[in-house]
């Protein structure tokens, strides 16, 4: 068998593609591997883009591996944009006309910021924030501007607002919903985040839609017009109304697509020797209860890469099993974690206990089913241990057990405010209970255990 027929080519050098390449190489030291990216030559931490803009890091600091790592591990890197794929002859065609043959093709092309056909959405100074070129563009187009407008709530919008704030650029934030990210967060959490955004000097406009982006006559943005007819002057517009799978070059080909590239539980597409992982992949059947068919977070991308690498190098094939959902982020200086499933609106038979500290910056929501078994948690300003809630949700712990043992989940610094005592008092009052925090033994106190 020739090297070309065995070679593995990965389009996309994000967390999914790179994790897959690394894990294949660990199991097979000889198979040829090539990673293609038009964005950058080397893999970098996409979540760190904001810190480059804020001056906390340089681009080279965001690369998890030294530049010689790839040569040492015999993984070829090729920078270039792909024009098309010839699945019949198993070759990739680049925009410059070059071609590359493959034996196995892995599509890990990621996402792109959403656009919804707004007038002026393609003007200079209008963009999302997903890629390294996006960061360079933002750096260029936010020089000496008097105001920026961000359109669409969510995590990327918050990051962009924080970035602009570090340069003292006034920000107007347009969110069409009644509460910030209230299609994801319950009302109380959405209110908490909204207050915090305004405390950081951001002009948050809820229930306000973008109608048009205005042209200065030279192809550059000069302002926006809202749905209620107001004009807001600005020199930059951030489009942060979510992302979509980046699959334009695959649409209309023999590769099956919907919103993303359709795959089964082993990331196989409808074509032989062609797989898709990461943000661009769409499962035909969701990979578990309350899991989405398209998963666009860092840790799921890593798991996609690990699972596919195992299946490509092992006779023991496995299906993707992501387990309990979790995610984490920051809303300025409030840390957010979520475990399990916490919908914006409880479903029939579910009930929630919500506690919020008097400061309005720390909160916890616990969601339970009709049997009082924990389903999920939202934590704000309170660091929690992943393992605790993974176990509690998997084993279906009842409400009293979860509440009384929350001290085991507490991951806040040693001298941080003892939030568990405040929460358990509120829970007892609301539910007519008399739960107490189990006392630690002398040995536990001596070794500093939180068990």
Short mmCIF file of C-alpha atoms in Angstrom, two decimals:
data_model
loop_
_atom_site.label_atom_id
_atom_site.label_comp_id
_atom_site.label_asym_id
_atom_site.label_seq_id
_atom_site.Cartn_x
_atom_site.Cartn_y
_atom_site.Cartn_z
CA UNK A 1 0.00 0.00 0.00
CA UNK A 2 1.42 3.40 -1.01
CA UNK A 3 1.99 6.22 1.44
CA UNK A 4 -0.61 8.33 -0.38
CA UNK A 5 -3.31 5.71 0.13
CA UNK A 6 -2.51 5.57 3.85
CA UNK A 7 -1.98 9.28 4.43
CA UNK A 8 -4.24 11.26 6.76
CA UNK A 9 -5.07 14.84 5.83
CA UNK A 10 -6.85 17.14 8.28
CA UNK A 11 -8.42 20.40 7.08
CA UNK A 12 -8.42 22.76 10.07
CA UNK A 13 -5.83 23.30 12.80
CA UNK A 14 -8.12 24.08 15.72
CA UNK A 15 -8.47 22.03 18.89
CA UNK A 16 -10.35 19.18 17.13
CA UNK A 17 -7.98 18.68 14.22
CA UNK A 18 -4.81 19.07 16.27
CA UNK A 19 -6.02 16.77 19.05
CA UNK A 20 -6.88 14.14 16.46
CA UNK A 21 -3.46 14.43 14.79
CA UNK A 22 -1.58 14.21 18.09
CA UNK A 23 -3.50 11.14 19.26
CA UNK A 24 -3.12 9.36 15.93
CA UNK A 25 0.62 9.98 16.08
CA UNK A 26 0.82 8.56 19.61
CA UNK A 27 -0.65 5.28 18.36
CA UNK A 28 0.93 5.14 14.88
CA UNK A 29 4.45 6.56 14.50
CA UNK A 30 4.59 6.00 10.73
CA UNK A 31 1.35 7.06 9.07
CA UNK A 32 1.80 10.35 7.13
CA UNK A 33 -0.23 13.20 8.68
CA UNK A 34 -0.78 16.65 7.19
CA UNK A 35 -2.72 19.49 8.82
CA UNK A 36 -4.00 22.25 6.52
CA UNK A 37 -5.01 25.74 7.61
CA UNK A 38 -5.48 28.95 5.71
CA UNK A 39 -5.71 30.93 8.95
CA UNK A 40 -2.33 30.34 10.60
CA UNK A 41 0.51 27.89 10.17
CA UNK A 42 0.55 26.86 13.82
CA UNK A 43 -2.15 25.81 16.24
CA UNK A 44 -3.02 28.49 18.81
CA UNK A 45 -5.47 28.85 21.67
CA UNK A 46 -8.51 30.52 20.12
CA UNK A 47 -9.93 31.37 23.56
CA UNK A 48 -6.86 33.55 24.22
CA UNK A 49 -7.45 35.95 21.32
CA UNK A 50 -8.97 38.56 23.61
CA UNK A 51 -5.88 38.63 25.81
CA UNK A 52 -3.66 39.53 22.85
CA UNK A 53 -5.83 42.56 22.11
CA UNK A 54 -5.86 43.52 25.80
CA UNK A 55 -2.06 43.40 25.95
CA UNK A 56 -1.87 40.51 28.43
CA UNK A 57 -0.29 38.11 25.93
CA UNK A 58 1.45 38.02 22.58
CA UNK A 59 0.44 35.70 19.74
CA UNK A 60 3.43 33.43 20.35
CA UNK A 61 2.27 32.95 23.95
CA UNK A 62 -1.00 31.42 22.72
CA UNK A 63 0.70 28.52 20.90
CA UNK A 64 0.55 25.46 23.21
CA UNK A 65 3.43 23.77 21.36
CA UNK A 66 6.83 25.04 20.29
CA UNK A 67 7.18 25.53 16.54
CA UNK A 68 9.56 22.56 16.29
CA UNK A 69 7.03 20.22 17.97
CA UNK A 70 5.46 19.38 14.61
CA UNK A 71 8.71 18.39 12.95
CA UNK A 72 9.75 16.31 15.95
CA UNK A 73 6.43 14.45 15.76
CA UNK A 74 6.53 14.16 11.96
CA UNK A 75 3.29 16.08 11.44
CA UNK A 76 3.35 18.18 8.29
CA UNK A 77 1.84 21.68 8.42
CA UNK A 78 0.57 23.33 5.26
CA UNK A 79 -0.84 26.85 5.20
CA UNK A 80 -3.30 27.51 2.41
CA UNK A 81 -7.00 27.88 1.66
CA UNK A 82 -8.84 24.89 0.24
CA UNK A 83 -10.95 25.52 -2.88
CA UNK A 84 -12.60 22.10 -3.22
CA UNK A 85 -12.30 18.38 -2.56
CA UNK A 86 -12.36 15.71 -5.26
CA UNK A 87 -13.78 12.77 -3.32
CA UNK A 88 -13.69 10.39 -6.30
CA UNK A 89 -9.95 10.76 -6.84
CA UNK A 90 -9.28 11.53 -3.16
CA UNK A 91 -7.48 14.81 -3.58
CA UNK A 92 -7.71 18.35 -2.21
CA UNK A 93 -7.55 21.33 -4.54
CA UNK A 94 -6.16 24.58 -3.12
CA UNK A 95 -7.18 28.07 -4.20
CA UNK A 96 -3.80 28.53 -5.87
CA UNK A 97 -4.35 25.38 -7.95
CA UNK A 98 -2.09 23.05 -5.99
CA UNK A 99 -3.36 19.56 -5.20
CA UNK A 100 -2.80 17.13 -2.32
CA UNK A 101 -3.82 13.46 -2.27
CA UNK A 102 -5.23 11.77 0.82
CA UNK A 103 -6.10 8.31 2.06
CA UNK A 104 -8.27 9.46 4.97
CA UNK A 105 -9.74 12.95 5.10
CA UNK A 106 -10.76 14.65 8.35
CA UNK A 107 -12.80 17.84 8.08
CA UNK A 108 -12.34 20.15 11.08
CA UNK A 109 -13.08 23.51 9.51
CA UNK A 110 -14.65 25.14 12.58
CA UNK A 111 -17.18 27.98 12.63
CA UNK A 112 -17.80 31.44 11.25
CA UNK A 113 -19.66 34.40 12.83
CA UNK A 114 -23.32 34.64 11.87
CA UNK A 115 -24.63 37.29 9.51
CA UNK A 116 -28.32 37.76 8.86
CA UNK A 117 -28.39 39.93 5.77
CA UNK A 118 -28.24 43.28 7.54
CA UNK A 119 -27.71 46.20 5.14
CA UNK A 120 -24.05 47.21 5.44
CA UNK A 121 -22.89 44.02 7.19
CA UNK A 122 -19.90 43.73 4.83
CA UNK A 123 -18.59 47.26 5.32
CA UNK A 124 -15.07 47.90 6.58
CA UNK A 125 -15.04 47.94 10.37
CA UNK A 126 -17.88 45.39 10.66
CA UNK A 127 -16.88 41.90 11.80
CA UNK A 128 -17.14 39.03 14.20
CA UNK A 129 -14.39 37.62 16.44
CA UNK A 130 -13.50 34.01 15.78
CA UNK A 131 -10.19 33.79 13.93
CA UNK A 132 -6.72 35.29 14.21
CA UNK A 133 -7.37 37.41 11.08
CA UNK A 134 -10.48 38.70 12.89
CA UNK A 135 -8.25 39.82 15.75
CA UNK A 136 -5.88 41.62 13.38
CA UNK A 137 -8.84 43.29 11.69
CA UNK A 138 -10.26 44.41 15.03
CA UNK A 139 -6.89 45.84 16.00
CA UNK A 140 -6.78 47.79 12.75
CA UNK A 141 -10.35 49.09 12.78
CA UNK A 142 -10.61 50.17 16.43
CA UNK A 143 -7.78 52.70 16.27
CA UNK A 144 -8.93 56.23 17.19
CA UNK A 145 -12.66 55.51 17.15
CA UNK A 146 -15.17 57.30 19.36
CA UNK A 147 -17.62 54.42 19.90
CA UNK A 148 -18.21 50.77 19.06
CA UNK A 149 -21.51 48.92 18.72
CA UNK A 150 -21.83 45.22 19.50
CA UNK A 151 -24.79 43.30 18.09
CA UNK A 152 -26.08 40.13 19.72
CA UNK A 153 -25.77 38.83 23.27
CA UNK A 154 -23.67 35.87 24.29
CA UNK A 155 -20.16 34.99 25.33
CA UNK A 156 -18.26 36.43 22.36
CA UNK A 157 -20.11 39.74 22.72
CA UNK A 158 -19.08 39.96 26.37
CA UNK A 159 -15.47 39.27 25.45
CA UNK A 160 -15.51 41.95 22.78
CA UNK A 161 -17.03 44.49 25.19
CA UNK A 162 -14.31 43.74 27.75
CA UNK A 163 -11.61 44.06 25.09
CA UNK A 164 -12.86 47.45 23.93
CA UNK A 165 -13.25 48.61 27.52
CA UNK A 166 -9.54 48.11 28.19
CA UNK A 167 -8.91 50.79 25.53
CA UNK A 168 -11.53 53.15 26.94
CA UNK A 169 -13.69 52.81 23.85
CA UNK A 170 -17.36 53.45 24.72
CA UNK A 171 -19.56 50.48 23.83
CA UNK A 172 -23.25 50.25 22.98
CA UNK A 173 -24.51 46.67 23.17
CA UNK A 174 -27.67 45.82 21.18
CA UNK A 175 -29.57 42.75 22.39
CA UNK A 176 -32.96 41.94 20.91
CA UNK A 177 -34.11 39.75 23.82
CA UNK A 178 -35.69 41.00 27.07
CA UNK A 179 -32.71 39.80 29.09
CA UNK A 180 -29.06 39.21 28.32
CA UNK A 181 -28.61 35.70 26.82
CA UNK A 182 -32.07 34.82 28.11
CA UNK A 183 -32.48 32.11 25.49
CA UNK A 184 -29.85 30.25 27.55
CA UNK A 185 -30.01 31.74 31.06
CA UNK A 186 -33.05 31.78 33.37
CA UNK A 187 -34.43 35.23 34.18
CA UNK A 188 -32.55 35.76 37.46
CA UNK A 189 -29.17 34.89 35.95
CA UNK A 190 -29.86 37.01 32.87
CA UNK A 191 -30.67 39.96 35.15
CA UNK A 192 -27.50 39.40 37.19
CA UNK A 193 -25.33 39.44 34.06
CA UNK A 194 -27.17 42.44 32.62
CA UNK A 195 -26.55 44.46 35.79
CA UNK A 196 -22.89 43.50 35.75
CA UNK A 197 -22.48 44.58 32.13
CA UNK A 198 -23.90 48.02 32.92
CA UNK A 199 -21.68 48.31 36.01
CA UNK A 200 -18.72 48.10 33.63
CA UNK A 201 -19.88 51.19 31.77
CA UNK A 202 -21.46 49.40 28.80
CA UNK A 203 -24.56 50.98 27.28
CA UNK A 204 -26.67 47.79 27.21
CA UNK A 205 -29.83 48.16 25.10
CA UNK A 206 -32.21 45.26 25.65
CA UNK A 207 -35.12 44.59 23.28
CA UNK A 208 -33.27 46.55 20.62
CA UNK A 209 -32.65 45.15 17.14
CA UNK A 210 -30.21 46.18 14.46
CA UNK A 211 -31.94 47.48 11.33
CA UNK A 212 -28.97 48.63 9.23
CA UNK A 213 -25.27 49.46 9.33
CA UNK A 214 -24.52 52.84 7.81
CA UNK A 215 -21.91 53.57 5.14
CA UNK A 216 -19.70 56.66 5.36
CA UNK A 217 -19.65 56.83 1.56
CA UNK A 218 -16.19 55.27 1.35
CA UNK A 219 -17.12 51.70 2.23
CA UNK A 220 -16.53 52.05 5.96
CA UNK A 221 -19.02 51.98 8.83
CA UNK A 222 -20.10 55.31 10.30
CA UNK A 223 -22.98 54.17 12.50
CA UNK A 224 -25.99 51.90 12.92
CA UNK A 225 -29.73 52.35 12.78
CA UNK A 226 -31.83 50.41 15.27
CA UNK A 227 -35.26 48.91 14.77
CA UNK A 228 -36.89 51.85 16.53
CA UNK A 229 -35.27 54.31 14.11
CA UNK A 230 -32.47 55.60 16.36
CA UNK A 231 -29.08 56.31 14.78
CA UNK A 232 -25.95 55.56 16.81
CA UNK A 233 -22.66 56.94 15.49
CA UNK A 234 -19.76 54.49 15.73
CA UNK A 235 -16.52 53.50 14.00
CA UNK A 236 -16.72 49.74 14.61
CA UNK A 237 -19.51 47.13 14.72
CA UNK A 238 -18.98 43.73 16.30
CA UNK A 239 -21.32 41.01 15.05
CA UNK A 240 -21.59 38.48 17.87
CA UNK A 241 -24.98 36.85 17.27
CA UNK A 242 -23.56 33.33 17.44
CA UNK A 243 -21.59 31.21 14.98
CA UNK A 244 -22.39 28.65 12.27
CA UNK A 245 -20.41 25.69 10.87
CA UNK A 246 -17.90 26.81 8.25
CA UNK A 247 -18.84 24.46 5.42
CA UNK A 248 -19.32 26.65 2.34
CA UNK A 249 -16.93 24.67 0.12
CA UNK A 250 -18.79 21.43 0.90
CA UNK A 251 -22.34 22.59 0.17
CA UNK A 252 -23.85 21.27 -3.04
CA UNK A 253 -21.33 18.44 -3.31
CA UNK A 254 -21.82 14.72 -2.74
CA UNK A 255 -20.93 15.26 0.93
CA UNK A 256 -24.14 15.32 2.99
CA UNK A 257 -24.66 18.57 4.89
CA UNK A 258 -27.43 20.27 6.80
CA UNK A 259 -26.44 23.12 9.12
CA UNK A 260 -23.15 21.25 9.48
CA UNK A 261 -21.49 18.20 7.92
CA UNK A 262 -23.68 15.23 8.83
CA UNK A 263 -21.92 12.46 10.79
CA UNK A 264 -22.82 9.34 12.74
CA UNK A 265 -21.76 8.54 16.30
CA UNK A 266 -18.26 7.68 15.06
CA UNK A 267 -17.86 10.90 13.02
CA UNK A 268 -18.22 9.05 9.71
CA UNK A 269 -19.79 11.08 6.89
CA UNK A 270 -21.77 9.54 4.03
CA UNK A 271 -18.53 9.19 2.03
CA UNK A 272 -15.91 6.47 2.63
CA UNK A 273 -12.72 7.59 4.39
CA UNK A 274 -14.16 11.06 5.06
CA UNK A 275 -14.85 12.18 8.64
CA UNK A 276 -15.88 15.46 10.29
CA UNK A 277 -15.22 16.69 13.84
CA UNK A 278 -15.51 19.85 15.89
CA UNK A 279 -17.68 22.90 15.24
CA UNK A 280 -18.41 21.93 11.62
CA UNK A 281 -19.82 18.48 12.46
CA UNK A 282 -23.54 17.86 12.94
CA UNK A 283 -24.64 14.56 14.47
CA UNK A 284 -27.54 12.86 12.74
CA UNK A 285 -28.70 11.80 16.19
CA UNK A 286 -27.84 13.92 19.24
CA UNK A 287 -25.09 12.22 21.30
CA UNK A 288 -27.11 12.07 24.50
CA UNK A 289 -30.07 13.47 26.43
CA UNK A 290 -30.13 17.28 26.34
CA UNK A 291 -27.09 17.32 24.05
CA UNK A 292 -27.11 19.34 20.83
CA UNK A 293 -26.45 17.94 17.37
CA UNK A 294 -23.83 20.65 16.82
CA UNK A 295 -21.33 21.15 19.67
CA UNK A 296 -19.28 24.34 19.51
CA UNK A 297 -17.19 24.50 22.67
CA UNK A 298 -13.52 23.81 23.27
CA UNK A 299 -13.76 20.67 25.37
CA UNK A 300 -16.18 18.86 23.04
CA UNK A 301 -13.88 19.62 20.12
CA UNK A 302 -11.05 17.98 22.02
CA UNK A 303 -13.21 14.93 22.77
CA UNK A 304 -14.21 14.67 19.10
CA UNK A 305 -10.54 14.54 18.13
CA UNK A 306 -9.68 11.96 20.78
CA UNK A 307 -12.57 9.67 19.85
CA UNK A 308 -11.90 9.73 16.11
CA UNK A 309 -8.17 9.20 16.63
CA UNK A 310 -8.93 6.11 18.71
CA UNK A 311 -11.22 4.68 16.03
CA UNK A 312 -8.70 5.31 13.26
CA UNK A 313 -5.91 3.52 15.12
CA UNK A 314 -7.73 0.75 17.00
CA UNK A 315 -9.73 -2.35 16.09
CA UNK A 316 -12.00 -1.64 19.06
CA UNK A 317 -14.31 1.02 17.65
CA UNK A 318 -16.21 3.24 20.10
CA UNK A 319 -19.11 5.65 19.77
CA UNK A 320 -18.78 9.23 20.93
CA UNK A 321 -20.03 9.46 24.52
CA UNK A 322 -19.59 13.01 25.85
CA UNK A 323 -21.20 12.43 29.25
CA UNK A 324 -22.66 15.25 31.34
CA UNK A 325 -22.66 18.65 29.63
CA UNK A 326 -20.50 21.38 31.13
CA UNK A 327 -19.17 24.74 30.13
CA UNK A 328 -17.45 27.73 31.70
CA UNK A 329 -16.88 31.37 30.80
CA UNK A 330 -16.45 34.85 32.26
CA UNK A 331 -18.77 37.82 32.23
CA UNK A 332 -16.13 40.47 32.87
CA UNK A 333 -14.96 39.47 36.38
CA UNK A 334 -17.82 37.08 37.23
CA UNK A 335 -16.92 33.47 36.54
CA UNK A 336 -19.69 31.25 35.17
CA UNK A 337 -19.95 27.47 35.21
CA UNK A 338 -22.78 25.19 34.17
CA UNK A 339 -23.17 21.44 34.57
CA UNK A 340 -25.93 19.20 33.24
CA UNK A 341 -28.94 20.84 31.65
CA UNK A 342 -30.39 24.11 32.94
CA UNK A 343 -32.88 25.49 30.39
CA UNK A 344 -34.00 29.10 30.41
CA UNK A 345 -37.48 27.87 31.36
CA UNK A 346 -38.02 24.78 33.58
CA UNK A 347 -39.86 21.94 31.89
CA UNK A 348 -42.91 20.21 33.30
CA UNK A 349 -42.12 18.30 36.47
CA UNK A 350 -38.88 20.20 37.14
CA UNK A 351 -38.23 22.65 39.96
CA UNK A 352 -35.32 24.89 40.83
CA UNK A 353 -33.71 26.36 43.92
CA UNK A 354 -32.04 29.69 43.24
CA UNK A 355 -29.79 31.55 45.66
CA UNK A 356 -28.11 34.89 45.11
CA UNK A 357 -25.67 36.63 47.42
CA UNK A 358 -26.58 40.12 48.67
CA UNK A 359 -23.79 41.53 46.50
CA UNK A 360 -25.65 40.45 43.37
CA UNK A 361 -22.44 38.99 41.94
CA UNK A 362 -22.59 35.42 43.25
CA UNK A 363 -25.41 32.99 42.60
CA UNK A 364 -26.26 29.31 42.32
CA UNK A 365 -29.18 27.58 40.64
CA UNK A 366 -29.88 23.90 41.22
CA UNK A 367 -32.42 22.19 38.97
CA UNK A 368 -34.23 19.01 40.00
CA UNK A 369 -36.79 16.63 38.52
CA UNK A 370 -40.06 15.46 40.08
CA UNK A 371 -38.12 12.85 42.08
CA UNK A 372 -35.92 15.61 43.54
CA UNK A 373 -32.91 14.31 41.59
CA UNK A 374 -30.42 16.92 40.46
CA UNK A 375 -30.40 17.65 36.73
CA UNK A 376 -28.10 20.65 36.45
CA UNK A 377 -26.47 23.67 38.04
CA UNK A 378 -25.56 27.25 37.12
CA UNK A 379 -22.86 28.88 39.24
CA UNK A 380 -21.86 32.56 39.12
CA UNK A 381 -18.89 33.86 41.10
CA UNK A 382 -18.60 30.51 42.84
CA UNK A 383 -15.97 28.08 41.57
CA UNK A 384 -17.22 24.51 41.61
CA UNK A 385 -15.49 21.16 41.16
CA UNK A 386 -16.45 19.44 37.94
CA UNK A 387 -16.10 15.93 39.41
CA UNK A 388 -18.64 16.65 42.16
CA UNK A 389 -21.49 17.60 39.84
CA UNK A 390 -20.56 15.03 37.22
CA UNK A 391 -21.03 12.36 39.86
CA UNK A 392 -24.11 13.93 41.48
CA UNK A 393 -25.96 14.28 38.16
CA UNK A 394 -24.89 10.86 36.87
CA UNK A 395 -26.00 9.14 40.09
CA UNK A 396 -29.16 11.23 40.46
CA UNK A 397 -28.48 12.64 43.93
CA UNK A 398 -31.52 14.06 45.69
CA UNK A 399 -31.81 17.73 46.58
CA UNK A 400 -31.02 17.51 50.30
CA UNK A 401 -27.88 15.47 49.64
CA UNK A 402 -26.61 17.90 47.02
CA UNK A 403 -27.26 20.98 49.17
CA UNK A 404 -25.78 19.52 52.35
CA UNK A 405 -22.59 18.39 50.55
CA UNK A 406 -21.93 21.51 48.47
CA UNK A 407 -18.86 22.23 50.58
CA UNK A 408 -17.23 19.31 48.73
CA UNK A 409 -17.80 21.10 45.44
CA UNK A 410 -16.49 24.48 46.65
CA UNK A 411 -13.32 25.40 44.77
CA UNK A 412 -13.03 29.03 45.84
CA UNK A 413 -9.78 30.33 47.37
CA UNK A 414 -9.10 29.43 51.03
CA UNK A 415 -10.17 32.73 52.56
CA UNK A 416 -13.11 33.33 50.25
CA UNK A 417 -16.51 34.07 51.71
CA UNK A 418 -18.20 30.86 52.93
CA UNK A 419 -21.08 30.86 50.46
CA UNK A 420 -22.29 27.39 51.40
CA UNK A 421 -23.41 28.51 54.85
CA UNK A 422 -25.47 31.32 53.35
CA UNK A 423 -27.01 29.06 50.73
CA UNK A 424 -27.94 26.28 53.13
CA UNK A 425 -29.64 28.77 55.43
CA UNK A 426 -31.70 30.09 52.52
CA UNK A 427 -32.56 26.56 51.41
CA UNK A 428 -33.69 25.58 54.91
CA UNK A 429 -35.89 28.66 55.14
CA UNK A 430 -37.49 28.13 51.73
CA UNK A 431 -38.03 24.38 52.08
CA UNK A 432 -38.69 24.15 55.80
CA UNK A 433 -35.61 21.97 56.31
CA UNK A 434 -32.94 21.84 58.98
CA UNK A 435 -29.92 20.72 56.98
CA UNK A 436 -26.48 21.35 58.43
CA UNK A 437 -22.96 21.25 57.05
CA UNK A 438 -21.23 18.03 58.18
CA UNK A 439 -18.41 18.81 60.55
CA UNK A 440 -14.90 17.96 59.45
CA UNK A 441 -12.71 15.76 61.59
CA UNK A 442 -9.55 17.06 63.21
CA UNK A 443 -7.46 15.22 60.60
CA UNK A 444 -9.48 16.72 57.73
CA UNK A 445 -8.99 20.21 59.14
CA UNK A 446 -5.29 19.53 59.68
CA UNK A 447 -4.69 18.54 56.05
CA UNK A 448 -7.02 21.22 54.73
CA UNK A 449 -9.45 18.75 53.16
CA UNK A 450 -12.80 19.96 51.93
CA UNK A 451 -14.26 16.48 52.09
#
